[in-house]
Amino acid sequence: MADTKILYAYGNNVDSSGDYVLAPALWVAGVAGVGGGSATFEGSNVNATLSFAPTVIGLLSPYSVTSEDGAHVTLTGTDGSLVSALTGTTITANGGTVTLAGEDAISALSGTTYNIENGGTLMINQVQGADAIAALGGSTVNFGTGGGTLVITPGSNVSILEFPSITGFDQSGATIEIPDATAIASVSQSGDSTNIVTTTGQTIQVQGDFYDYATQHNLFQTTKDGNLYISTTPVNSTGDTGVLVCFLPGSMISTPSGAVAVEDLRENDEVLALVDGQLVPRRVTWTGKARAHVRAGMPDDEAGYPVRILQNAIADGVPCKDMLITAEHCLFFDGRFIPARMLVNGRSIFHDRSITSYDYHHIETEEHSVIMADGMLTESYLDTGNRRAFQQDGNVIRIGEKVRDWAHDAAAPLDVSPDFAEPLFRQIEARAIAAGRENVSKAPVLTDDPALYLLTETNAVIHQIRAANGFVFFMIPPGVQDVRIMSRTARPSDTIGPYVDDRRQLGVLVKDIKLFEGNTTRAITAHLAQNAPAGWYDGWYAPRNVPCRWTDGQSSLHLGVHRATAMRLLCIEILAGGPYAVEKNNTAVTDMPRLTA
């Protein structure tokens, strides 16, 4: 404990790693005190542990802990045994990470409010024991603007975790991560809450209706590196997309007895499947349907608009009539599957914005199959864990079905690489142009101007004073230690083409950042670190062997301490960016305070 630092009362700002105790205003070591305290940990270089000194009136004078700009704070509970619960404490992961280390910390923080925003992460590790489970049941989890990740690692003896006061789960980017789970096994409604059962046997209960696809609250799931990610929007906090695959009513499925509408197929019917180049009958083992509502204001592929493929778009008679499918439904070309959204050209394949609410159907065969719908080779349903989200036809209820995955159970590989997707896209687009198909999609107004500026902790705007040859300069007034690099954003799938499977919102590609103060020049490299602050991405169009990283339009940047009266010059080297759609990225800041040099 000799190296432990004590933080007293409120207003503590911490920008260095170490072990800390947060103590109330009136406190003597080892004796319970009166009052609360607050601490904000800032910067991606910060890796700290924090415990709480006992306080006798935690409810009236609560503790508050915030992790910002990539900082990592591990909470270890109370420093002493006089008080077992810190009711009323607020923990905020605002672009940083907060970890609750073990049952003691979780139990001590009973009645806590947890806020997750701007890409922050809250990690609740090894939840086990009655006290820890009860503490979480009495806590509140709020997902705020910018979303983030709630990581829950239940112990082996835990079957149900209740978060009855979770809010904001429908925020874009809000994600629940369950380590070692592979899929959602089932979803059910319990009053005004939703029970999500994972393949590891745990039930996560959240407030709100995320069960009925007739509402606008849907559940999406994906797996990555052995962990399950659950969100209510298609794109989760990892940037990956949960997939829902389906046919809309009226899609005609080829069967041994002729074409049958997908909504008329039933269990034990037969459909034709392409196996080793031959059409063979396969038995339908399950059918289901659900209802979707478009989410206006999101990009078309994420909003839920169905994709319309016009008759003869692919070849003469393919499809044999206009075909309506969801954006993630896969089509079969050259031995591989590709999502329909990656072939949208605005002419013969486009998002049909006239349809804002619709039913959609699944048909499952004995094995995942390449089947024919409207004369087009496509896929049957592959149960990756979302079967229970659909209304099932018939009276047979399936229990304990094995969850499948694309890597091991798909009838053909999924290929979303540009090398495969772009030639297909160009071929279909050229056919549409030759046929005189007009572009029915409204072309956005584009600009190469990223509208770059800085935003301080007090929401004051700092405008650039000069930009030349890829370098942008800002004068930093005294007192400013942290800023966000604000700009327009664009998705590579929009600005380059849908054949690029990158739907992240990217701002500008940043190489070097330098800060000049008097005769001193300091390089800022936190944005290039493995654990970069919030809002920095690896990815598209990054030159090889050149250290650089993309912003997300509001990336955090810690400038560090400085002399209180000194002006500083910040230089940011921009390698790429845009073009940007003007309408969707209005960066007007007329209502914000402005700082000028």
PDB file of N, CA and C in Angstrom, residues 110-170:
ATOM      1  N   SER A 110     -23.256  -2.323  -5.177  1.00  0.00           N
ATOM      2  CA  SER A 110     -24.696  -2.545  -5.289  1.00  0.00           C
ATOM      3  C   SER A 110     -25.412  -1.219  -5.513  1.00  0.00           C
ATOM      4  N   GLY A 111     -26.398  -1.210  -6.397  1.00  0.00           N
ATOM      5  CA  GLY A 111     -27.153   0.006  -6.655  1.00  0.00           C
ATOM      6  C   GLY A 111     -26.414   1.026  -7.483  1.00  0.00           C
ATOM      7  N   THR A 112     -25.377   0.591  -8.178  1.00  0.00           N
ATOM      8  CA  THR A 112     -24.562   1.504  -8.981  1.00  0.00           C
ATOM      9  C   THR A 112     -25.238   1.811 -10.315  1.00  0.00           C
ATOM     10  N   THR A 113     -24.994   3.017 -10.837  1.00  0.00           N
ATOM     11  CA  THR A 113     -25.399   3.380 -12.196  1.00  0.00           C
ATOM     12  C   THR A 113     -24.176   3.304 -13.098  1.00  0.00           C
ATOM     13  N   TYR A 114     -24.257   2.481 -14.138  1.00  0.00           N
ATOM     14  CA  TYR A 114     -23.165   2.325 -15.096  1.00  0.00           C
ATOM     15  C   TYR A 114     -23.556   3.003 -16.402  1.00  0.00           C
ATOM     16  N   ASN A 115     -22.727   3.926 -16.871  1.00  0.00           N
ATOM     17  CA  ASN A 115     -22.948   4.606 -18.147  1.00  0.00           C
ATOM     18  C   ASN A 115     -21.884   4.168 -19.147  1.00  0.00           C
ATOM     19  N   ILE A 116     -22.327   3.812 -20.356  1.00  0.00           N
ATOM     20  CA  ILE A 116     -21.415   3.398 -21.427  1.00  0.00           C
ATOM     21  C   ILE A 116     -21.702   4.284 -22.629  1.00  0.00           C
ATOM     22  N   GLU A 117     -20.716   5.048 -23.097  1.00  0.00           N
ATOM     23  CA  GLU A 117     -20.962   5.997 -24.179  1.00  0.00           C
ATOM     24  C   GLU A 117     -19.684   6.239 -24.970  1.00  0.00           C
ATOM     25  N   ASN A 118     -19.881   6.742 -26.189  1.00  0.00           N
ATOM     26  CA  ASN A 118     -18.764   7.114 -27.071  1.00  0.00           C
ATOM     27  C   ASN A 118     -17.741   5.994 -27.229  1.00  0.00           C
ATOM     28  N   GLY A 119     -18.257   4.770 -27.397  1.00  0.00           N
ATOM     29  CA  GLY A 119     -17.376   3.638 -27.637  1.00  0.00           C
ATOM     30  C   GLY A 119     -16.700   3.082 -26.406  1.00  0.00           C
ATOM     31  N   GLY A 120     -17.164   3.449 -25.217  1.00  0.00           N
ATOM     32  CA  GLY A 120     -16.572   2.939 -23.985  1.00  0.00           C
ATOM     33  C   GLY A 120     -16.868   1.467 -23.772  1.00  0.00           C
ATOM     34  N   THR A 121     -16.141   0.863 -22.827  1.00  0.00           N
ATOM     35  CA  THR A 121     -16.311  -0.557 -22.525  1.00  0.00           C
ATOM     36  C   THR A 121     -16.423  -0.754 -21.020  1.00  0.00           C
ATOM     37  N   LEU A 122     -17.457  -1.470 -20.584  1.00  0.00           N
ATOM     38  CA  LEU A 122     -17.613  -1.882 -19.196  1.00  0.00           C
ATOM     39  C   LEU A 122     -17.461  -3.394 -19.144  1.00  0.00           C
ATOM     40  N   MET A 123     -16.450  -3.871 -18.399  1.00  0.00           N
ATOM     41  CA  MET A 123     -16.166  -5.299 -18.307  1.00  0.00           C
ATOM     42  C   MET A 123     -16.526  -5.792 -16.913  1.00  0.00           C
ATOM     43  N   ILE A 124     -17.481  -6.707 -16.854  1.00  0.00           N
ATOM     44  CA  ILE A 124     -17.903  -7.297 -15.590  1.00  0.00           C
ATOM     45  C   ILE A 124     -17.399  -8.734 -15.592  1.00  0.00           C
ATOM     46  N   ASN A 125     -16.343  -8.991 -14.837  1.00  0.00           N
ATOM     47  CA  ASN A 125     -15.625 -10.260 -14.930  1.00  0.00           C
ATOM     48  C   ASN A 125     -16.069 -11.264 -13.882  1.00  0.00           C
ATOM     49  N   GLN A 126     -16.215 -12.514 -14.295  1.00  0.00           N
ATOM     50  CA  GLN A 126     -16.456 -13.653 -13.421  1.00  0.00           C
ATOM     51  C   GLN A 126     -17.544 -13.385 -12.389  1.00  0.00           C
ATOM     52  N   VAL A 127     -18.743 -13.127 -12.902  1.00  0.00           N
ATOM     53  CA  VAL A 127     -19.889 -12.899 -12.023  1.00  0.00           C
ATOM     54  C   VAL A 127     -20.302 -14.230 -11.401  1.00  0.00           C
ATOM     55  N   GLN A 128     -20.210 -14.344 -10.083  1.00  0.00           N
ATOM     56  CA  GLN A 128     -20.638 -15.559  -9.402  1.00  0.00           C
ATOM     57  C   GLN A 128     -20.918 -15.224  -7.945  1.00  0.00           C
ATOM     58  N   GLY A 129     -21.735 -16.043  -7.324  1.00  0.00           N
ATOM     59  CA  GLY A 129     -22.099 -15.793  -5.942  1.00  0.00           C
ATOM     60  C   GLY A 129     -23.366 -14.967  -5.836  1.00  0.00           C
ATOM     61  N   ALA A 130     -24.145 -15.237  -4.792  1.00  0.00           N
ATOM     62  CA  ALA A 130     -25.441 -14.581  -4.631  1.00  0.00           C
ATOM     63  C   ALA A 130     -25.313 -13.078  -4.467  1.00  0.00           C
ATOM     64  N   ASP A 131     -24.283 -12.610  -3.743  1.00  0.00           N
ATOM     65  CA  ASP A 131     -24.135 -11.173  -3.513  1.00  0.00           C
ATOM     66  C   ASP A 131     -23.870 -10.423  -4.813  1.00  0.00           C
ATOM     67  N   ALA A 132     -23.007 -10.976  -5.657  1.00  0.00           N
ATOM     68  CA  ALA A 132     -22.684 -10.311  -6.920  1.00  0.00           C
ATOM     69  C   ALA A 132     -23.896 -10.270  -7.837  1.00  0.00           C
ATOM     70  N   ILE A 133     -24.623 -11.381  -7.912  1.00  0.00           N
ATOM     71  CA  ILE A 133     -25.800 -11.425  -8.777  1.00  0.00           C
ATOM     72  C   ILE A 133     -26.858 -10.446  -8.288  1.00  0.00           C
ATOM     73  N   ALA A 134     -27.059 -10.388  -6.966  1.00  0.00           N
ATOM     74  CA  ALA A 134     -28.034  -9.448  -6.408  1.00  0.00           C
ATOM     75  C   ALA A 134     -27.609  -8.011  -6.652  1.00  0.00           C
ATOM     76  N   ALA A 135     -26.306  -7.734  -6.566  1.00  0.00           N
ATOM     77  CA  ALA A 135     -25.811  -6.370  -6.785  1.00  0.00           C
ATOM     78  C   ALA A 135     -26.078  -5.914  -8.207  1.00  0.00           C
ATOM     79  N   LEU A 136     -25.826  -6.788  -9.176  1.00  0.00           N
ATOM     80  CA  LEU A 136     -26.090  -6.421 -10.568  1.00  0.00           C
ATOM     81  C   LEU A 136     -27.577  -6.234 -10.806  1.00  0.00           C
ATOM     82  N   GLY A 137     -28.403  -7.046 -10.145  1.00  0.00           N
ATOM     83  CA  GLY A 137     -29.844  -6.916 -10.303  1.00  0.00           C
ATOM     84  C   GLY A 137     -30.369  -5.594  -9.792  1.00  0.00           C
ATOM     85  N   GLY A 138     -29.649  -4.961  -8.863  1.00  0.00           N
ATOM     86  CA  GLY A 138     -30.071  -3.668  -8.345  1.00  0.00           C
ATOM     87  C   GLY A 138     -29.374  -2.499  -8.989  1.00  0.00           C
ATOM     88  N   SER A 139     -28.615  -2.755 -10.053  1.00  0.00           N
ATOM     89  CA  SER A 139     -27.865  -1.696 -10.719  1.00  0.00           C
ATOM     90  C   SER A 139     -28.545  -1.279 -12.014  1.00  0.00           C
ATOM     91  N   THR A 140     -28.121  -0.131 -12.531  1.00  0.00           N
ATOM     92  CA  THR A 140     -28.654   0.401 -13.782  1.00  0.00           C
ATOM     93  C   THR A 140     -27.533   0.495 -14.803  1.00  0.00           C
ATOM     94  N   VAL A 141     -27.800   0.056 -16.019  1.00  0.00           N
ATOM     95  CA  VAL A 141     -26.843   0.178 -17.120  1.00  0.00           C
ATOM     96  C   VAL A 141     -27.459   1.070 -18.182  1.00  0.00           C
ATOM     97  N   ASN A 142     -26.783   2.169 -18.506  1.00  0.00           N
ATOM     98  CA  ASN A 142     -27.273   3.111 -19.518  1.00  0.00           C
ATOM     99  C   ASN A 142     -26.303   3.156 -20.690  1.00  0.00           C
ATOM    100  N   PHE A 143     -26.787   2.840 -21.886  1.00  0.00           N
ATOM    101  CA  PHE A 143     -26.012   3.085 -23.099  1.00  0.00           C
ATOM    102  C   PHE A 143     -26.355   4.484 -23.592  1.00  0.00           C
ATOM    103  N   GLY A 144     -25.330   5.330 -23.744  1.00  0.00           N
ATOM    104  CA  GLY A 144     -25.545   6.698 -24.189  1.00  0.00           C
ATOM    105  C   GLY A 144     -25.116   6.902 -25.623  1.00  0.00           C
ATOM    106  N   THR A 145     -25.011   8.166 -26.024  1.00  0.00           N
ATOM    107  CA  THR A 145     -24.628   8.529 -27.384  1.00  0.00           C
ATOM    108  C   THR A 145     -23.284   7.911 -27.745  1.00  0.00           C
ATOM    109  N   GLY A 146     -23.204   7.328 -28.932  1.00  0.00           N
ATOM    110  CA  GLY A 146     -21.970   6.699 -29.375  1.00  0.00           C
ATOM    111  C   GLY A 146     -21.852   5.246 -28.985  1.00  0.00           C
ATOM    112  N   GLY A 147     -22.778   4.761 -28.140  1.00  0.00           N
ATOM    113  CA  GLY A 147     -22.796   3.354 -27.772  1.00  0.00           C
ATOM    114  C   GLY A 147     -21.526   2.898 -27.088  1.00  0.00           C
ATOM    115  N   GLY A 148     -21.298   1.607 -27.128  1.00  0.00           N
ATOM    116  CA  GLY A 148     -20.151   1.007 -26.476  1.00  0.00           C
ATOM    117  C   GLY A 148     -20.426  -0.455 -26.224  1.00  0.00           C
ATOM    118  N   THR A 149     -19.616  -1.066 -25.376  1.00  0.00           N
ATOM    119  CA  THR A 149     -19.699  -2.511 -25.172  1.00  0.00           C
ATOM    120  C   THR A 149     -19.816  -2.840 -23.694  1.00  0.00           C
ATOM    121  N   LEU A 150     -20.801  -3.665 -23.356  1.00  0.00           N
ATOM    122  CA  LEU A 150     -20.944  -4.249 -22.033  1.00  0.00           C
ATOM    123  C   LEU A 150     -20.477  -5.696 -22.132  1.00  0.00           C
ATOM    124  N   VAL A 151     -19.343  -6.010 -21.485  1.00  0.00           N
ATOM    125  CA  VAL A 151     -18.777  -7.357 -21.524  1.00  0.00           C
ATOM    126  C   VAL A 151     -19.154  -8.070 -20.232  1.00  0.00           C
ATOM    127  N   ILE A 152     -19.878  -9.176 -20.344  1.00  0.00           N
ATOM    128  CA  ILE A 152     -20.329  -9.925 -19.175  1.00  0.00           C
ATOM    129  C   ILE A 152     -19.711 -11.317 -19.236  1.00  0.00           C
ATOM    130  N   THR A 153     -18.951 -11.677 -18.194  1.00  0.00           N
ATOM    131  CA  THR A 153     -18.353 -13.009 -18.122  1.00  0.00           C
ATOM    132  C   THR A 153     -18.949 -13.741 -16.927  1.00  0.00           C
ATOM    133  N   PRO A 154     -20.038 -14.488 -17.131  1.00  0.00           N
ATOM    134  CA  PRO A 154     -20.648 -15.192 -16.005  1.00  0.00           C
ATOM    135  C   PRO A 154     -19.751 -16.331 -15.528  1.00  0.00           C
ATOM    136  N   GLY A 155     -19.758 -16.581 -14.201  1.00  0.00           N
ATOM    137  CA  GLY A 155     -19.071 -17.745 -13.679  1.00  0.00           C
ATOM    138  C   GLY A 155     -19.815 -19.014 -14.047  1.00  0.00           C
ATOM    139  N   SER A 156     -19.172 -20.144 -13.847  1.00  0.00           N
ATOM    140  CA  SER A 156     -19.762 -21.414 -14.275  1.00  0.00           C
ATOM    141  C   SER A 156     -21.022 -21.774 -13.503  1.00  0.00           C
ATOM    142  N   ASN A 157     -21.200 -21.176 -12.310  1.00  0.00           N
ATOM    143  CA  ASN A 157     -22.362 -21.509 -11.499  1.00  0.00           C
ATOM    144  C   ASN A 157     -23.523 -20.547 -11.695  1.00  0.00           C
ATOM    145  N   VAL A 158     -23.418 -19.639 -12.648  1.00  0.00           N
ATOM    146  CA  VAL A 158     -24.439 -18.610 -12.835  1.00  0.00           C
ATOM    147  C   VAL A 158     -25.341 -18.989 -14.004  1.00  0.00           C
ATOM    148  N   SER A 159     -26.636 -18.990 -13.771  1.00  0.00           N
ATOM    149  CA  SER A 159     -27.571 -19.328 -14.841  1.00  0.00           C
ATOM    150  C   SER A 159     -28.369 -18.126 -15.318  1.00  0.00           C
ATOM    151  N   ILE A 160     -28.638 -17.156 -14.442  1.00  0.00           N
ATOM    152  CA  ILE A 160     -29.444 -16.002 -14.837  1.00  0.00           C
ATOM    153  C   ILE A 160     -28.796 -14.723 -14.310  1.00  0.00           C
ATOM    154  N   LEU A 161     -28.600 -13.767 -15.184  1.00  0.00           N
ATOM    155  CA  LEU A 161     -28.166 -12.427 -14.805  1.00  0.00           C
ATOM    156  C   LEU A 161     -29.251 -11.453 -15.216  1.00  0.00           C
ATOM    157  N   GLU A 162     -29.741 -10.650 -14.293  1.00  0.00           N
ATOM    158  CA  GLU A 162     -30.817  -9.723 -14.594  1.00  0.00           C
ATOM    159  C   GLU A 162     -30.292  -8.292 -14.606  1.00  0.00           C
ATOM    160  N   PHE A 163     -30.592  -7.590 -15.684  1.00  0.00           N
ATOM    161  CA  PHE A 163     -30.329  -6.159 -15.780  1.00  0.00           C
ATOM    162  C   PHE A 163     -31.671  -5.476 -16.041  1.00  0.00           C
ATOM    163  N   PRO A 164     -32.543  -5.404 -15.038  1.00  0.00           N
ATOM    164  CA  PRO A 164     -33.897  -4.902 -15.277  1.00  0.00           C
ATOM    165  C   PRO A 164     -33.952  -3.422 -15.598  1.00  0.00           C
ATOM    166  N   SER A 165     -32.849  -2.695 -15.372  1.00  0.00           N
ATOM    167  CA  SER A 165     -32.875  -1.250 -15.606  1.00  0.00           C
ATOM    168  C   SER A 165     -31.937  -0.830 -16.726  1.00  0.00           C
ATOM    169  N   ILE A 166     -31.620  -1.734 -17.653  1.00  0.00           N
ATOM    170  CA  ILE A 166     -30.774  -1.357 -18.777  1.00  0.00           C
ATOM    171  C   ILE A 166     -31.554  -0.432 -19.703  1.00  0.00           C
ATOM    172  N   THR A 167     -30.924   0.636 -20.160  1.00  0.00           N
ATOM    173  CA  THR A 167     -31.577   1.576 -21.069  1.00  0.00           C
ATOM    174  C   THR A 167     -30.626   1.903 -22.209  1.00  0.00           C
ATOM    175  N   GLY A 168     -31.191   2.390 -23.301  1.00  0.00           N
ATOM    176  CA  GLY A 168     -30.391   2.826 -24.431  1.00  0.00           C
ATOM    177  C   GLY A 168     -29.782   1.706 -25.243  1.00  0.00           C
ATOM    178  N   PHE A 169     -30.270   0.461 -25.064  1.00  0.00           N
ATOM    179  CA  PHE A 169     -29.694  -0.658 -25.813  1.00  0.00           C
ATOM    180  C   PHE A 169     -29.969  -0.538 -27.308  1.00  0.00           C
ATOM    181  N   ASP A 170     -30.921   0.325 -27.671  1.00  0.00           N
ATOM    182  CA  ASP A 170     -31.190   0.541 -29.094  1.00  0.00           C
ATOM    183  C   ASP A 170     -30.318   1.650 -29.677  1.00  0.00           C
TER     184      ASP A 170
END
